[in-house]
Tab-separated table of C-alpha atoms in Angstrom:
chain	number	residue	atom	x	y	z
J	1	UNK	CA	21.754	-7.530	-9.276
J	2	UNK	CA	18.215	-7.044	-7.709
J	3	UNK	CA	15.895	-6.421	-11.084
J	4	UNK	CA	12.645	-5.232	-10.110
J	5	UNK	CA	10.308	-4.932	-13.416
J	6	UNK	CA	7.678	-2.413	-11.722
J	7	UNK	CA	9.689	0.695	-11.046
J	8	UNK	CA	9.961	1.057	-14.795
J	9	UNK	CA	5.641	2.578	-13.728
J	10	UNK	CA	7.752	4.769	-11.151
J	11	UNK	CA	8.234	7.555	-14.423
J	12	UNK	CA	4.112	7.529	-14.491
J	13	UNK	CA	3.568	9.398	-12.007
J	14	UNK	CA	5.962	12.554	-12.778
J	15	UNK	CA	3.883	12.305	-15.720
J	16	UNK	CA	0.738	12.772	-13.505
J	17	UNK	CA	2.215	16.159	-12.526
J	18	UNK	CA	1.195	17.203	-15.752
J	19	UNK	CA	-1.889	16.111	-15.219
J	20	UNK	CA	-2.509	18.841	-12.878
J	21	UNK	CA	-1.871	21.607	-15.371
J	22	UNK	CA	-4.497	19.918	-17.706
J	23	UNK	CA	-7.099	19.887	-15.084
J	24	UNK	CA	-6.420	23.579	-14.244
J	25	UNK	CA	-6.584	24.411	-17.737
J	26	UNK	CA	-9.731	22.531	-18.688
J	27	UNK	CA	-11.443	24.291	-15.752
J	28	UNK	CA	-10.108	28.125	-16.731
J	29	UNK	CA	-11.368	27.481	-20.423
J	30	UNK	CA	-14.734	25.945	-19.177
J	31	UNK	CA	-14.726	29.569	-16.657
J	32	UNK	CA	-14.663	32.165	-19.669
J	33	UNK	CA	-16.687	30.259	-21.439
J	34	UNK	CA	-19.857	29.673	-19.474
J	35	UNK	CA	-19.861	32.062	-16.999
J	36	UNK	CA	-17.991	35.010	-18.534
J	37	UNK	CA	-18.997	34.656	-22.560
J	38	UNK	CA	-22.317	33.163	-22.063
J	39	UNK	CA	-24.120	33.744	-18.559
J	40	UNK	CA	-22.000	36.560	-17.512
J	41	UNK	CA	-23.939	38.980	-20.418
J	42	UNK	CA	-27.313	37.836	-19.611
J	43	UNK	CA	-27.140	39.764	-15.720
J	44	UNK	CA	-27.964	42.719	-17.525
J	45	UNK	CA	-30.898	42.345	-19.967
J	46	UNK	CA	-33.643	42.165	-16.938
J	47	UNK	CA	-36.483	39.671	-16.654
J	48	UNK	CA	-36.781	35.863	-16.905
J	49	UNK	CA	-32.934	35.823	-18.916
J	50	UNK	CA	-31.487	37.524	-15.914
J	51	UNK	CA	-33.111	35.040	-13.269
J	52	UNK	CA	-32.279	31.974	-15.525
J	53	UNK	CA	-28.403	33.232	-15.644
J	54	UNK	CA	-28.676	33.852	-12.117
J	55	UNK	CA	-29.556	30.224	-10.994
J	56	UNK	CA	-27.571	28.766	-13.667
J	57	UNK	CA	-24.262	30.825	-12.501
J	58	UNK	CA	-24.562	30.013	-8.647
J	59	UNK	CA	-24.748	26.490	-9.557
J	60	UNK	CA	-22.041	27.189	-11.740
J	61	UNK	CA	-19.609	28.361	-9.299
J	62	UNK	CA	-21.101	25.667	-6.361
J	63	UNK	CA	-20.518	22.340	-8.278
J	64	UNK	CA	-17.014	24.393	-9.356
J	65	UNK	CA	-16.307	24.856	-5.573
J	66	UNK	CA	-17.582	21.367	-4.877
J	67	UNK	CA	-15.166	19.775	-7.613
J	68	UNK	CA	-11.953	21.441	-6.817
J	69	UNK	CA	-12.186	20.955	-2.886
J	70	UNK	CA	-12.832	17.259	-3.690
J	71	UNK	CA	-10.110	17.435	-6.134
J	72	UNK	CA	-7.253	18.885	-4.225
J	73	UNK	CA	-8.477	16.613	-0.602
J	74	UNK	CA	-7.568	13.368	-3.133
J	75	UNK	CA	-4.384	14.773	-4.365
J	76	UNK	CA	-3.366	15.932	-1.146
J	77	UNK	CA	-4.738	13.076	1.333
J	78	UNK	CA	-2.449	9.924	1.440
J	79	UNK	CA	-4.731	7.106	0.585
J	80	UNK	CA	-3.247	5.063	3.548
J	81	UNK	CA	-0.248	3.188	4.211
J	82	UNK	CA	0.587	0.114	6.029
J	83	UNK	CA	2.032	0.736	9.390
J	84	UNK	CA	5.764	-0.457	9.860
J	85	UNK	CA	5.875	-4.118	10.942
J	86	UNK	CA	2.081	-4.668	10.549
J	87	UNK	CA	0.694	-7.648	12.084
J	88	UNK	CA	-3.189	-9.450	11.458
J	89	UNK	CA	-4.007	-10.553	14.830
J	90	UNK	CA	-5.018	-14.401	15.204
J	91	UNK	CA	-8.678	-15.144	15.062
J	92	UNK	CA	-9.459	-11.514	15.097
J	93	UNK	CA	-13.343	-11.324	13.820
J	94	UNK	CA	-15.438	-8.002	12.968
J	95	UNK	CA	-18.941	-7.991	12.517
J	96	UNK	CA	-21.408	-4.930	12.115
J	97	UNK	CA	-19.003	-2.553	11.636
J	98	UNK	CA	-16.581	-3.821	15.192
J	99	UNK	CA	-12.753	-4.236	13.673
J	100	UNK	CA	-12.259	-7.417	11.390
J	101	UNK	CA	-10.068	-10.241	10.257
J	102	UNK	CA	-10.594	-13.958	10.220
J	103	UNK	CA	-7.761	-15.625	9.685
J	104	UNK	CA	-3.986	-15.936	11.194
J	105	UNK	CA	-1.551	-14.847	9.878
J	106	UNK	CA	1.759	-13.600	12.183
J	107	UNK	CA	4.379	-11.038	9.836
J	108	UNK	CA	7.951	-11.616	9.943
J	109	UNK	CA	9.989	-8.444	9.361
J	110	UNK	CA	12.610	-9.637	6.425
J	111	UNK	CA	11.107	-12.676	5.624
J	112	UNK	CA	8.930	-13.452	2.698
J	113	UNK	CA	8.252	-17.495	3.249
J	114	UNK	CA	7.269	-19.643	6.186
J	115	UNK	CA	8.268	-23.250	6.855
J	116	UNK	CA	5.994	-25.940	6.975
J	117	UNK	CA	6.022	-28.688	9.849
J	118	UNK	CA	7.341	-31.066	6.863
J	119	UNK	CA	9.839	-28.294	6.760
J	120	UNK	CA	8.688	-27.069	2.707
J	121	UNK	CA	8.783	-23.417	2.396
J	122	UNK	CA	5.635	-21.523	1.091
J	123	UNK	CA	4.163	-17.604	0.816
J	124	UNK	CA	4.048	-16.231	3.597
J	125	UNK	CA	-0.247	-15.062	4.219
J	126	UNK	CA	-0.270	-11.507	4.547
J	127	UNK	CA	3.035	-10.626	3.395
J	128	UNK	CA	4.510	-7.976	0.797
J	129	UNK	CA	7.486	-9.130	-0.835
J	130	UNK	CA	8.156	-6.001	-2.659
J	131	UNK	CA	7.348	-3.562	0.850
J	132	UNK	CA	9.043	-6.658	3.196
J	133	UNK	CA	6.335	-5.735	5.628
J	134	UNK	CA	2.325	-7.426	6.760
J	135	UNK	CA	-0.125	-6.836	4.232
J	136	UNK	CA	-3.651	-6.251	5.589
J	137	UNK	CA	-6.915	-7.673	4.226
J	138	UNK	CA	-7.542	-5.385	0.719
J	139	UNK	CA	-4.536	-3.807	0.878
J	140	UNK	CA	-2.042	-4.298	-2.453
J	141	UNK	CA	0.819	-2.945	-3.589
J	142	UNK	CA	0.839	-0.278	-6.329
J	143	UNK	CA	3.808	-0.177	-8.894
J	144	UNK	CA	3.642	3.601	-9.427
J	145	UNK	CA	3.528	4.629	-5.780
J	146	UNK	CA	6.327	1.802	-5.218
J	147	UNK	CA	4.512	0.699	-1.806
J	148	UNK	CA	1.457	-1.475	-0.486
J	149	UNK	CA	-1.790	0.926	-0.305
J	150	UNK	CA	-4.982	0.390	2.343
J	151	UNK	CA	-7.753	-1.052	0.487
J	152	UNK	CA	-6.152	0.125	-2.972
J	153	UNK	CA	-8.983	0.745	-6.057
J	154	UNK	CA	-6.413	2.007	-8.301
J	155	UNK	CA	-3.864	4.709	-9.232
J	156	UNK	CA	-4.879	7.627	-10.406
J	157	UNK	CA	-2.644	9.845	-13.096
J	158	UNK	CA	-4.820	12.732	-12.953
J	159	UNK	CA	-4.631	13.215	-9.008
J	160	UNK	CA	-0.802	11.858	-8.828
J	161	UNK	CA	-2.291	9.852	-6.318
J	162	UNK	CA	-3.327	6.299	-5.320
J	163	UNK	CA	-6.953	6.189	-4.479
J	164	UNK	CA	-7.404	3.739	-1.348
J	165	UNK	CA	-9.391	3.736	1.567
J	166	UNK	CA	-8.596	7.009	3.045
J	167	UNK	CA	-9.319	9.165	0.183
J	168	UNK	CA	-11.695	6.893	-1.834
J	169	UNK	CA	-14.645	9.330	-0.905
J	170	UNK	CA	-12.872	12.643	-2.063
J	171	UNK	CA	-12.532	10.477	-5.524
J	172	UNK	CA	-16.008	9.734	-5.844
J	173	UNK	CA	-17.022	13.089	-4.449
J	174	UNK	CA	-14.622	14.360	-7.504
J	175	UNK	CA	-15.800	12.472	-10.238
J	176	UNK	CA	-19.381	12.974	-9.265
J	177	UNK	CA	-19.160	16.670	-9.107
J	178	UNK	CA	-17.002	16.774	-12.342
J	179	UNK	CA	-19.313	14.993	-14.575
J	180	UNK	CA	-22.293	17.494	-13.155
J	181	UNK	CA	-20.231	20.526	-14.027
J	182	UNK	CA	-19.622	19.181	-17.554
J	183	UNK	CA	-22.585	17.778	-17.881
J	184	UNK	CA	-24.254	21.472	-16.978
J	185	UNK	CA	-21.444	23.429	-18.996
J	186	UNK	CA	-22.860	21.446	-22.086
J	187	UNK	CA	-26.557	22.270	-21.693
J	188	UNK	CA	-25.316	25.846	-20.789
J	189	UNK	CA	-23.035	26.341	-24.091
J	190	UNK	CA	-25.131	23.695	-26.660
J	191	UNK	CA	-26.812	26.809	-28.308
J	192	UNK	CA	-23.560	29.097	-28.650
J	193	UNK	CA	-22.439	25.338	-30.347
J	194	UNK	CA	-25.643	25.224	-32.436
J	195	UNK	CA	-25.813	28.782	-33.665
J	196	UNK	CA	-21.954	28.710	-34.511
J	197	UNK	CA	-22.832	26.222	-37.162
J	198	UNK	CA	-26.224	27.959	-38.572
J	199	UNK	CA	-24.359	31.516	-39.012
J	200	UNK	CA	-20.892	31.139	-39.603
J	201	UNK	CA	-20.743	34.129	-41.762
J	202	UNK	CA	-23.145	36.238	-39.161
J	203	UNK	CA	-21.621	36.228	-36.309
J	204	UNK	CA	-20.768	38.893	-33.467
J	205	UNK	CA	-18.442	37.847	-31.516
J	206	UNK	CA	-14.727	37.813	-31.989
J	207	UNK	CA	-12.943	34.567	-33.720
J	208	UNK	CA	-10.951	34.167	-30.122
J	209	UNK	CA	-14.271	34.157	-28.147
J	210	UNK	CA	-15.736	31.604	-30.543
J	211	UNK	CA	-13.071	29.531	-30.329
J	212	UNK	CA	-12.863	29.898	-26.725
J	213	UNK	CA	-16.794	28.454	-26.365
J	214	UNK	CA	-16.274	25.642	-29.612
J	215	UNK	CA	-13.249	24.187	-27.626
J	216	UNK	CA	-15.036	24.149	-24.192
J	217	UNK	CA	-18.018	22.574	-25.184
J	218	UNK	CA	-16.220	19.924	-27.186
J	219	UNK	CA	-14.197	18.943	-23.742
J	220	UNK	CA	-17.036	19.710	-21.341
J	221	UNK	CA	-18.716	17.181	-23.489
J	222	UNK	CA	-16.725	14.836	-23.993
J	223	UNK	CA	-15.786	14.605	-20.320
J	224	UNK	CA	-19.428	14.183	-19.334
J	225	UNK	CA	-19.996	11.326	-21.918
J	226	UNK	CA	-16.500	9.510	-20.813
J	227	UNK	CA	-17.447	10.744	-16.696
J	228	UNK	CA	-20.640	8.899	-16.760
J	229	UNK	CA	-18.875	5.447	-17.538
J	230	UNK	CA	-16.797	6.394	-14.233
J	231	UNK	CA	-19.697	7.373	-12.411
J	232	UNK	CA	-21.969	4.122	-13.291
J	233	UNK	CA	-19.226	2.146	-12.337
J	234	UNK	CA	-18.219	3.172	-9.377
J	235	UNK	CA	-21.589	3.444	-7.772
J	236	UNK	CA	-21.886	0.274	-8.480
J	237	UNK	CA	-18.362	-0.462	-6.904
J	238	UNK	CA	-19.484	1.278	-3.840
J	239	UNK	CA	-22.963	-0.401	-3.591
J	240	UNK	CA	-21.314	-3.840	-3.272
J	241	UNK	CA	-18.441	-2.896	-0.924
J	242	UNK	CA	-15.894	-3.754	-3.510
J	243	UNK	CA	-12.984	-1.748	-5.129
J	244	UNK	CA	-11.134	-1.991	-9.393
J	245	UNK	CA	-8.849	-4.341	-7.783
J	246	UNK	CA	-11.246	-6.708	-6.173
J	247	UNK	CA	-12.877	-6.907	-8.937
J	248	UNK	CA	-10.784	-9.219	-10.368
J	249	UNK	CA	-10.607	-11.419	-7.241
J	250	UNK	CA	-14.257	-11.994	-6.983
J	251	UNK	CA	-15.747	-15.473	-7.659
J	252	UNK	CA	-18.676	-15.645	-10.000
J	253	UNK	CA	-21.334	-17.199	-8.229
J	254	UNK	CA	-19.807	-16.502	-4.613
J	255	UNK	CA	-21.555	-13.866	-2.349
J	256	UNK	CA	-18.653	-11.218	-1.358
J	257	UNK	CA	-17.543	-11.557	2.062
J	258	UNK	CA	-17.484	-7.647	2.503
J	259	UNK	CA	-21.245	-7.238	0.527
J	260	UNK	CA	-23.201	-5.693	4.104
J	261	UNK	CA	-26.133	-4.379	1.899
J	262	UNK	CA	-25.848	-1.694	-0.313
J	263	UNK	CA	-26.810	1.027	3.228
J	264	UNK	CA	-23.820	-0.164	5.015
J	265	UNK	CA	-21.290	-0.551	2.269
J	266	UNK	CA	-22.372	2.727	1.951
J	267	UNK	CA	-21.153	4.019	4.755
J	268	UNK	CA	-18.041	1.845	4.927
J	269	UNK	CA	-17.358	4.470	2.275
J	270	UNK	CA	-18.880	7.673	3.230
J	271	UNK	CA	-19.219	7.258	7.289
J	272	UNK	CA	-22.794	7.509	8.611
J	273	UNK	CA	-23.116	11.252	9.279
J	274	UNK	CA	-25.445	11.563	5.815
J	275	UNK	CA	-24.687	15.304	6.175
J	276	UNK	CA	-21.132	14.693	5.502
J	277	UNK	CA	-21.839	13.059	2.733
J	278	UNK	CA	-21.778	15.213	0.509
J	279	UNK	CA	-18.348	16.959	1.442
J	280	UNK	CA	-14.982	15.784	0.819
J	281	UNK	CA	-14.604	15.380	4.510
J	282	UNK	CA	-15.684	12.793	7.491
J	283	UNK	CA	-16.892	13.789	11.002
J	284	UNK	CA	-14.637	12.887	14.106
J	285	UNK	CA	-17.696	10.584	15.399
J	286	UNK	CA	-17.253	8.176	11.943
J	287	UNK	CA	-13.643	8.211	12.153
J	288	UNK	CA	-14.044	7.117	16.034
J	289	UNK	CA	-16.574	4.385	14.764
J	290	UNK	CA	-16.145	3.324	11.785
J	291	UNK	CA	-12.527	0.976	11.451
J	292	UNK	CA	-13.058	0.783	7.368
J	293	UNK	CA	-12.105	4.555	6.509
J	294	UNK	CA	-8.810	3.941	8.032
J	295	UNK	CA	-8.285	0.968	5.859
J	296	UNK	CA	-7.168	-1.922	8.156
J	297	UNK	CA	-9.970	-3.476	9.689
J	298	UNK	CA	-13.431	-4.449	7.770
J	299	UNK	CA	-16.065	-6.453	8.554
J	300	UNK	CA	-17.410	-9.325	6.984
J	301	UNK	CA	-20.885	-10.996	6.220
J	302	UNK	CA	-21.425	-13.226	9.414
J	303	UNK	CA	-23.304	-15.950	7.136
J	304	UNK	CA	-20.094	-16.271	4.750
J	305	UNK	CA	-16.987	-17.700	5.927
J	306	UNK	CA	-13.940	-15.301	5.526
């Protein structure tokens, strides 16, 4: 009997599913809060308030718009897969962006070893035995997903998704725009949170609508303290051209073969259209030009041997 110890991760991501629901409901309690308990009022008492709720609100409802387009483009967008009976090419080099691989290393449908000239068996280069199929350069195989991913940071419960290189940007773009919202939501509901504890006995407003603005702020903040871990990290991921995985692989000491300089890992990321950036989509030109956001081709530092 064929025992394989990772599907028991398979039940993580029905879990994710779940995840979903939490996100939704995080967002609808952060909604009444801020914009209809505490901006929402302020349209209508005229004069600096009214301009201040004004600006605050149409950011409000932009970073909102921001977020959950990034959000749903990760969920939805595969994060890449590798293509049935992938081969690396032999001696295939990349350099300034041009398609990349350095080394040989010919896949072998159904076969996980290689024979030697002394005719000893070892691991095949470049070979899943888990997927039986080529594995390209940065590609690994995720035990929740059950299948190698392109250029695979990590998986990710709360999208029910892997996050490789075809999606990695909506997943920045998500986390980025997240931790604004919450960090704003904070700012915007710290007084409601301040007063609630000066005037307990004085207050206005119904016990639901205080509860409603106590339990957002404590998750908006909480999710901008534990956001901005995510969001230091990752930029710093990004500026060095490597993902979570990789991370791991790196030798201390050893310049990484992918490190272009922190403008072109950049875009090995985000494309070069700088006004795409910004959206949780890529133009047709970077997609044409640039081999890394499909996941299978990368280049390499020319003064570093692959």
């Amino acid at each position: 009997m064929d025992l394989n110890p990772f599907r028991v991760c398979s039940p993580l991501k029905s879990l994710g599913y779940s995840m979903i629901i939490v996100v939704l409901g995080i967002i609808g309690v952060s909604y009444g809060a801020v914009a209809v308990l505490t901006l929402g009022p302020h349209l209508l008492d005229g004069g600096a308030m009214t301009l201040l709720s004004a600006v605050l609100l149409t950011l409000f409802h932009a970073l909102l718009v921001l977020l959950s387009w990034s959000y749903f483009m990760v969920l939805l967008k595969d994060p890449g897969s590798v293509p049935a009976n992938w081969k690396m090419l032999p001696q295939q080099n990349v350099e300034d962006g041009n398609s990349v691989i350095s080394s040989i290393s010919v896949v072998i449908p159904n076969s996980a070893t290689m024979t030697s000239s002394q005719g000893s068996e070892r691991k095949q280069i470049g070979y899943c035995d888990r997927c039986r199929n080529g594995k390209p350069p940065r590609c690994h195989h995720c035990s929740v997903c059950q299948r190698c991913v392109l250029k695979m940071d990590h998986h990710c419960l709360w999208v029910v998704n892997c996050v490789g290189a075809q999606n990695y940007k909506f997943f920045l773009l998500f986390v980025l725009y997240t931790f604004l919202e919450t960090l704003l939501n904070t700012f915007v509901l710290l007084p409601n949170f301040i007063n609630f504890f000066r005037g307990v006995k004085h207050h206005s407003s119904s016990p639901g609508k205080l509860a409603i603005t106590f339990l957002a702020f404590v998750l908006n903040l909480a999710f901008a303290l534990s956001l901005l871990c995510f969001v230091i990290m990752h930029a710093s991921l990004v500026l060095s051209n490597t993902t979570s995985v990789e991370v791991h692989e790196k030798q201390k000491g050893v310049r990484w073969k992918y490190d272009l300089g922190w403008r072109k890992n950049i875009e090995q990321v985000f494309g070069t259209r700088k006004v795409f950036w910004p959206f949780p989509l890529f133009s047709k030109e970077d997609l044409e030009r640039v081999p890394a956001l499909h996941g299978i081709d990368f280049p390499t530092r020319s003064d570093i041997e692959a």
